[in-house]
Short mmCIF file of C-alpha atoms and ligand atoms in Angstrom, two decimals:
data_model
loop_
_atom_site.label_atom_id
_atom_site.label_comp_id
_atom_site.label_asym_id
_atom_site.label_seq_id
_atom_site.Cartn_x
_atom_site.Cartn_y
_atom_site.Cartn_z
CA UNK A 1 -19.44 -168.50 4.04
CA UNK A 2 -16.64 -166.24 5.22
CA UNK A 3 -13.32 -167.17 6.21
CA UNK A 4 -11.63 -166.02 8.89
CA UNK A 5 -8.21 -165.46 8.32
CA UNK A 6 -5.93 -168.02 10.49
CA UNK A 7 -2.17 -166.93 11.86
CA UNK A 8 -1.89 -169.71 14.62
CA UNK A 9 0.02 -172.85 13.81
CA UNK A 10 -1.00 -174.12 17.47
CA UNK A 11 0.06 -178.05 17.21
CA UNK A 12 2.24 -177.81 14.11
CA UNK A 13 5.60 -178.73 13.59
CA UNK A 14 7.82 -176.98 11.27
CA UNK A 15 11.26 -177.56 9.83
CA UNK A 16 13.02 -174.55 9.08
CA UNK A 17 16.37 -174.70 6.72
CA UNK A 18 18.84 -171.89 6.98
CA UNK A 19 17.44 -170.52 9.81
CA UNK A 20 20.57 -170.05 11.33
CA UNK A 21 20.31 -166.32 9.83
CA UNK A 22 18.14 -164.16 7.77
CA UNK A 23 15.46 -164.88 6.46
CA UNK A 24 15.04 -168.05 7.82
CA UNK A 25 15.57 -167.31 11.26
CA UNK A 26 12.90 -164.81 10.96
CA UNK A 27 10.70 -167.45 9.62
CA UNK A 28 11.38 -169.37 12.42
CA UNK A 29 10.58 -166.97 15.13
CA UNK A 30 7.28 -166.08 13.75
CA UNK A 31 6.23 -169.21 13.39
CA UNK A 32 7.42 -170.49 17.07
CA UNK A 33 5.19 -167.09 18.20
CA UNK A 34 2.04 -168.44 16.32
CA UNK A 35 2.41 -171.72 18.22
CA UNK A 36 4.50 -173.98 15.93
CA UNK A 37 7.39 -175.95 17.48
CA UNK A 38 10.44 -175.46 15.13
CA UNK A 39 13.42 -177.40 13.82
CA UNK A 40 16.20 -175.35 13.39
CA UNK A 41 17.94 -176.50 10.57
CA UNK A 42 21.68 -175.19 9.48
CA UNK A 43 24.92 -176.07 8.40
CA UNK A 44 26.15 -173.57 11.01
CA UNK A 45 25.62 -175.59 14.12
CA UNK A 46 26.46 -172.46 16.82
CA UNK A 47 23.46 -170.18 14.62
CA UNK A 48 20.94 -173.07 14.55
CA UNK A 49 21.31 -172.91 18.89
CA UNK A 50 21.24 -169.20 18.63
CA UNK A 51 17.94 -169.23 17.31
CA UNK A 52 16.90 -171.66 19.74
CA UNK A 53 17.76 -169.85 22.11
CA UNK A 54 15.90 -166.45 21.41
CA UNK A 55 13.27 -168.73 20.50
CA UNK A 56 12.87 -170.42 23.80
CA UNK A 57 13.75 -167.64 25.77
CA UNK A 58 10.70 -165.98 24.05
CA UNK A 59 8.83 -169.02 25.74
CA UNK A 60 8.53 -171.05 22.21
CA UNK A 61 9.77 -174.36 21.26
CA UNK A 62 12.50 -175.19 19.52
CA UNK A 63 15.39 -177.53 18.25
CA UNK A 64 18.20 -177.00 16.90
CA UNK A 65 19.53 -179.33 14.11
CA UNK A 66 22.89 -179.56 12.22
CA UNK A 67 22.25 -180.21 8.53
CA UNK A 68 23.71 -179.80 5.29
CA UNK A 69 20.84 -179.80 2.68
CA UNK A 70 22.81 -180.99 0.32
CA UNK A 71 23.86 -184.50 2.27
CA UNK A 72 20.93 -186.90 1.69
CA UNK A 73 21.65 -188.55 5.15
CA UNK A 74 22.50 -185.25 7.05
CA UNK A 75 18.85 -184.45 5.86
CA UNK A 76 16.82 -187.61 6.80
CA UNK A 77 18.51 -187.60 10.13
CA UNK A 78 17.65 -184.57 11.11
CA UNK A 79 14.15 -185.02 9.72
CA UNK A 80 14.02 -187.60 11.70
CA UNK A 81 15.33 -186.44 14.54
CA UNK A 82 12.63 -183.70 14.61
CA UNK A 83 9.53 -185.94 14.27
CA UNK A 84 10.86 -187.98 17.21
CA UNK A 85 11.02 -184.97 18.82
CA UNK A 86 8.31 -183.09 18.14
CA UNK A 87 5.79 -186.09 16.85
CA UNK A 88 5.49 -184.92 12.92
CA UNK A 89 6.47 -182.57 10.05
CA UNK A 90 3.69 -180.34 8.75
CA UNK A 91 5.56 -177.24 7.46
CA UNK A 92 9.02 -176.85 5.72
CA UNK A 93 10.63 -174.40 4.63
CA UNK A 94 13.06 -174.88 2.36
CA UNK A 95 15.33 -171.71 2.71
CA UNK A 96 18.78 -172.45 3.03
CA UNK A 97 20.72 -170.72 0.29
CA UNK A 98 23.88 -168.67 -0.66
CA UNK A 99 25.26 -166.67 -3.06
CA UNK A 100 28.35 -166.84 -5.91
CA UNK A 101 28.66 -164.14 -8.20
CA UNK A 102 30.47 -164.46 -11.65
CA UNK A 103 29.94 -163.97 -15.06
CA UNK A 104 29.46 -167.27 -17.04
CA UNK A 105 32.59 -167.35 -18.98
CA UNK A 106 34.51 -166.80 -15.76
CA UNK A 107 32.01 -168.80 -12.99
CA UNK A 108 34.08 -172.20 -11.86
CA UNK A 109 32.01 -175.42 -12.69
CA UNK A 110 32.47 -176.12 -8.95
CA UNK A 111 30.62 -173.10 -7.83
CA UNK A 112 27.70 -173.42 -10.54
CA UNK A 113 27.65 -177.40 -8.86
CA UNK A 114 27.67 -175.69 -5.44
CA UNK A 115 24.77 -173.46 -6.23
CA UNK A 116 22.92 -176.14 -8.01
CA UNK A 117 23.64 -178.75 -5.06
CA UNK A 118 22.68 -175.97 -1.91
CA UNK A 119 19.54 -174.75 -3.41
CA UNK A 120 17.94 -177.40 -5.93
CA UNK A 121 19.56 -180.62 -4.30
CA UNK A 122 18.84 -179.40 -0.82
CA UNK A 123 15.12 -178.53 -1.61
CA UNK A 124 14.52 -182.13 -3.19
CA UNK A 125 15.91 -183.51 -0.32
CA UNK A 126 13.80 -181.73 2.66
CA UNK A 127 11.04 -182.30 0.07
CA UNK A 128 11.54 -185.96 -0.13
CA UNK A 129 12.49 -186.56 3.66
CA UNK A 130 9.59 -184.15 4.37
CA UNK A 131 6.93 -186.09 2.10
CA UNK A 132 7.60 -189.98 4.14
CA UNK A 133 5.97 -188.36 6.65
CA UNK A 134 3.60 -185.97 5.35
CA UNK A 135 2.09 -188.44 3.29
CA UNK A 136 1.61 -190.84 6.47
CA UNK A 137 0.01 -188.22 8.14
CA UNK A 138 -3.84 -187.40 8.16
CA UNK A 139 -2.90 -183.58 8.73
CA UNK A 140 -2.71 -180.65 6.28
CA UNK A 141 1.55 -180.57 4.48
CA UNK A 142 2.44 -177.43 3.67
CA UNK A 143 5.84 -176.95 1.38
CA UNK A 144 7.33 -173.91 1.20
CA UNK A 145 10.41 -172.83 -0.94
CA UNK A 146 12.34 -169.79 -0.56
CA UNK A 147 12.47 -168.56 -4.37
CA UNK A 148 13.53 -165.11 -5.49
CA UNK A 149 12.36 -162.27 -8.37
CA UNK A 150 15.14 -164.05 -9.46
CA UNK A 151 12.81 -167.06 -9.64
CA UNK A 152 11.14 -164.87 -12.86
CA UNK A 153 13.60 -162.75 -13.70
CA UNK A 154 17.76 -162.41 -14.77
CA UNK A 155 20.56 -160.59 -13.49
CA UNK A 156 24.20 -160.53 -14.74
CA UNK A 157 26.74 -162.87 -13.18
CA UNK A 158 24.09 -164.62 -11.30
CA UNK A 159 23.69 -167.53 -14.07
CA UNK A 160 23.67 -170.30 -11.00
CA UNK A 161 21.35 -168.53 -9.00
CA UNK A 162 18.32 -167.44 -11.29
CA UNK A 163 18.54 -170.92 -12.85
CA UNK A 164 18.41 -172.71 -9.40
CA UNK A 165 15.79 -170.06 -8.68
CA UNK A 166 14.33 -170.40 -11.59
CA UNK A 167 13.74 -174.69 -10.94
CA UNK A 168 11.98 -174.60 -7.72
CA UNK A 169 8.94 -173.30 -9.77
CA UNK A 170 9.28 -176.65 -11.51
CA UNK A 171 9.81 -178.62 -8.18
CA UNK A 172 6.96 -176.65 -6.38
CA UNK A 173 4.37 -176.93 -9.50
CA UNK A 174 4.92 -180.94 -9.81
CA UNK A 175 4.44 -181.40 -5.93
CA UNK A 176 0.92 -179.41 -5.90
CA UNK A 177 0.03 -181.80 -8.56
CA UNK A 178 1.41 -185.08 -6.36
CA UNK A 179 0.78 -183.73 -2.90
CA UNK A 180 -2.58 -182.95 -3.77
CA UNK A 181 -4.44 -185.98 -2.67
CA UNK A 182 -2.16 -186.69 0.69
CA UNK A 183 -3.16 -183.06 1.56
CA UNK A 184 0.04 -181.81 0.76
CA UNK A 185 0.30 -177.97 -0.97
CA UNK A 186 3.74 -176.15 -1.85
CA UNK A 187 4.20 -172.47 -2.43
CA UNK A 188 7.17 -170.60 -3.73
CA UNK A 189 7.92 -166.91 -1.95
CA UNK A 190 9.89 -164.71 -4.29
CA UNK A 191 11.44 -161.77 -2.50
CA UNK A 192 13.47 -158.90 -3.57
CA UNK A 193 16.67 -157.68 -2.10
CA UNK A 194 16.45 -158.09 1.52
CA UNK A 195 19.21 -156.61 3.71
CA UNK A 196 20.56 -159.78 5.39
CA UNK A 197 23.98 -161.37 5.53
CA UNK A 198 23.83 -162.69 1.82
CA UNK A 199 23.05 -159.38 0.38
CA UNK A 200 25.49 -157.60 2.84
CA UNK A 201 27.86 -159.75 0.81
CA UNK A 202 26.94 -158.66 -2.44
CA UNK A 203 27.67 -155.11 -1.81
CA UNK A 204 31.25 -154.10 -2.10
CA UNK A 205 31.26 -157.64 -4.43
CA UNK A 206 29.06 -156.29 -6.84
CA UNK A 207 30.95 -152.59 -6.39
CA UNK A 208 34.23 -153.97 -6.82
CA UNK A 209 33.24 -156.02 -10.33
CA UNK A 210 31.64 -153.46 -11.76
CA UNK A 211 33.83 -150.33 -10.40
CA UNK A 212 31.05 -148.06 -8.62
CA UNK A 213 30.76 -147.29 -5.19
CA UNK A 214 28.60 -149.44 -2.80
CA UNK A 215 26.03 -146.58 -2.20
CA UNK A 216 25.54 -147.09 -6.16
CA UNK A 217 24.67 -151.20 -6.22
CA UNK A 218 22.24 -150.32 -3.83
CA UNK A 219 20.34 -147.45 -5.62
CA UNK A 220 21.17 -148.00 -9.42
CA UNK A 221 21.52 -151.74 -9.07
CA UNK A 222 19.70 -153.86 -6.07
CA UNK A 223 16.70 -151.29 -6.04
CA UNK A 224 16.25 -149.46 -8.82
CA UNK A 225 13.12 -150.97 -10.73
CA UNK A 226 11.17 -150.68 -6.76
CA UNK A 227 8.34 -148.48 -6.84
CA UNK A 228 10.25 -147.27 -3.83
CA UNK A 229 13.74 -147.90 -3.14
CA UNK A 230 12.93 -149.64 -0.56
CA UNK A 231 14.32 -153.26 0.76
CA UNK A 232 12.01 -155.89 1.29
CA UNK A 233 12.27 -156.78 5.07
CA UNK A 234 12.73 -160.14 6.97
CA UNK A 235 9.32 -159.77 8.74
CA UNK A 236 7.51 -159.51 5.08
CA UNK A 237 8.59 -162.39 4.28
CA UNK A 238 8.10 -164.16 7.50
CA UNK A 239 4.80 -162.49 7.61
CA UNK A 240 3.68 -164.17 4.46
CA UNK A 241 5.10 -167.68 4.71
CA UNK A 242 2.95 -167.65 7.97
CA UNK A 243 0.00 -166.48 6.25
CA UNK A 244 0.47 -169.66 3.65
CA UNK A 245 1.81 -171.79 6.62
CA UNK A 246 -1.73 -170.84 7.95
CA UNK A 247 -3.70 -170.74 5.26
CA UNK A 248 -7.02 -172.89 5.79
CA UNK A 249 -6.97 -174.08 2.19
CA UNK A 250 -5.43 -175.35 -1.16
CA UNK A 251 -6.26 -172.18 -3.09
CA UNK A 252 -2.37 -170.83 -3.08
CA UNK A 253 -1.33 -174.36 -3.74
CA UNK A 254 1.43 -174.55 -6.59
CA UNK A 255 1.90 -170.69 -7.07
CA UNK A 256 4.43 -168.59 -6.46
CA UNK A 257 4.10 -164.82 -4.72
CA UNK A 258 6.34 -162.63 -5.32
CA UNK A 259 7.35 -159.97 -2.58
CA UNK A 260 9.49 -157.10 -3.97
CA UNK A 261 8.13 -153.72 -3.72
CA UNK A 262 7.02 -153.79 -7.79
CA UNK A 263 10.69 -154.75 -9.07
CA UNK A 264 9.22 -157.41 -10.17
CA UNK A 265 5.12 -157.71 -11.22
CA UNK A 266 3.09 -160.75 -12.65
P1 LIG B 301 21.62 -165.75 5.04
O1 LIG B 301 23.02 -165.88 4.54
O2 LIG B 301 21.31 -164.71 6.04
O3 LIG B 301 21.11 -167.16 5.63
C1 LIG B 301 21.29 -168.36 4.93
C2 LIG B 301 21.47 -169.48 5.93
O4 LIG B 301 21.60 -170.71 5.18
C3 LIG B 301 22.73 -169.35 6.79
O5 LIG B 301 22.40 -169.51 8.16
C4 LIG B 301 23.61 -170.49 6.30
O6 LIG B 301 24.46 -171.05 7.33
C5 LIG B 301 22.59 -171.49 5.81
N1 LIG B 301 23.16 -172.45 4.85
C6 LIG B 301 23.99 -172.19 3.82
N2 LIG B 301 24.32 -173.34 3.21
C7 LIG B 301 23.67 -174.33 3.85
C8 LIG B 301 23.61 -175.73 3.68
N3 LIG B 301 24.31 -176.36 2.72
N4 LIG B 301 22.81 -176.45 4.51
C9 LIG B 301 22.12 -175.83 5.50
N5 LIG B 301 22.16 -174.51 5.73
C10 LIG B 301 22.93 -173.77 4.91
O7 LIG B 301 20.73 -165.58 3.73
P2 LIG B 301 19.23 -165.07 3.49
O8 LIG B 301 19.33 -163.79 2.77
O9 LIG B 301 18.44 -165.17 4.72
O10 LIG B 301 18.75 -166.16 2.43
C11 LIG B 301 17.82 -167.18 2.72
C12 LIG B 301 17.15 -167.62 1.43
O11 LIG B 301 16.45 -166.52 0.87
C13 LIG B 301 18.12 -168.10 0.36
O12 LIG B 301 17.57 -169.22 -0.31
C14 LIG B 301 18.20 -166.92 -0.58
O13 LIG B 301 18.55 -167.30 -1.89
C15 LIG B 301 16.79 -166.39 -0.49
N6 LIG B 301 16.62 -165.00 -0.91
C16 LIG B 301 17.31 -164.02 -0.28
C17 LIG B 301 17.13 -162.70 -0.72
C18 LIG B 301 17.86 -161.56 -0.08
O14 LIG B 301 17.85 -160.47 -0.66
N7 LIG B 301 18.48 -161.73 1.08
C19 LIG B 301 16.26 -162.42 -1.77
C20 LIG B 301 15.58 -163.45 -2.38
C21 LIG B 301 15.77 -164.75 -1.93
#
């Protein structure tokens, strides 16, 4: 029988982490325009409205909620807050992330904690928070986690990162195998450099460690194994969590996809 491919999330309710910025607030656009109502979920209150806004002045739903991912009761409240809201929690995205450059001998236990605690504590979390009512629910649960190449691969002074990255497989693969009979499926998405505030960061960071100019990180560093020196953008990304978001079945459940124009190929 064919399958018609699905992009509407008509009558889904998504919380979106991070999507203050970036990535995420891409994420969280796209999916408001296919029909989901959103939680927007960030530590930085002011850019969780700002989405809101654009979203509802695009004539989606939204709502905006402050949350640290790393705070277990910052989490359930505003997990919470969205199902009395919005009724339930089919999608999340766990996204919210940031980045601390160092080589090991010189990184500071308390970032490599910080790193650990933002993106492995704070996708537990949503996970577990998420799952209480997923589980209830007779509805499809989709998980998504906002990996990296870096989920596969290294990079120098990044130790924190790619091994944070690099445990969200683990976390992802374990709930495909729990989820599976509440009808719950998680997916890792594994981009390359995108150009957003995080990466912005990196730049003159990276420049001023290693001594080169910023035009340099970009094309001998950030993009040099893509087939073609090109960034991956916002809307990829967005484009393919809401094809997984949408996704009629378990097929992509447990696997990560990796989105990096051929830096990084499995
Ligand atoms: P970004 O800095 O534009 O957005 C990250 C958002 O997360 C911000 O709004 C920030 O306020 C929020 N945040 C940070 N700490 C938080 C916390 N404790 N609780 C809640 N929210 C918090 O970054 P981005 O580039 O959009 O990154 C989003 C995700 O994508 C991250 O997990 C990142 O590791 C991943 N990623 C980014 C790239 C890239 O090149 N930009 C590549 C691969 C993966």
């Amino acid at each position: 029988m064919d399958m018609q491919l699905q992009q509407d999330l008509t009558g889904q309710v998504a919380l979106v982490t991070g999507s203050g910025s970036g990535i995420g607030k891409d994420i969280a656009q796209t999916f408001a325009r296919a029909g989901a109502a959103v939680g927007i979920a960030d530590i930085n209150k002011e850019a969780a409205q700002q989405t809101v806004n654009l979203i509802e002045a695009a004539g989606g739903k939204a709502l905006a909620i402050e949350m640290d991912v790393t705070s277990e009761s910052a989490v359930n409240k505003g997990v919470n807050e969205l199902v009395k809201h919005f009724g339930s929690i089919d999608i999340l995205v766990s996204n919210a992330g940031v980045q601390i450059i160092a080589p090991i001998d010189k990184m500071d236990f308390k970032d490599w904690q910080k790193m650990l605690a933002i993106h492995l504590d704070g996708a537990f979390l949503t996970t577990k928070a998420a799952l209480k009512h997923m589980y209830d629910s007779p509805k499809v649960g989709t998980v998504i986690y906002m990996g990296s190449v870096h989920s596969h691969d290294a990079s120098l002074y990044k130790a924190p990162y790619v091994t944070a990255k690099h445990g969200l497989l683990g976390l992802c693969r374990v709930l495909a195998k729990e989820g599976a009979e509440h009808n719950v499926r998680s997916h890792v998405i594994c981009p390359g450099f995108v150009k957003t505030p995080l990466v912005e960061k990196q730049i003159p960071e990276q420049a001023k460690e290693k001594g080169i100019t910023e035009e340099e990180v970009v094309n001998d560093i950030m993009l040099v194994n893509t087939v073609d020196k090109e960034f991956t953008k916002v809307s990829d990304i967005a484009q393919l969590a809401l094809f997984l978001a949408a996704f009629p079945t378990n097929v992509f459940t447990g696997q990560s996809i990796v989105a990096s124009h051929g830096w990084f190929m499995n």
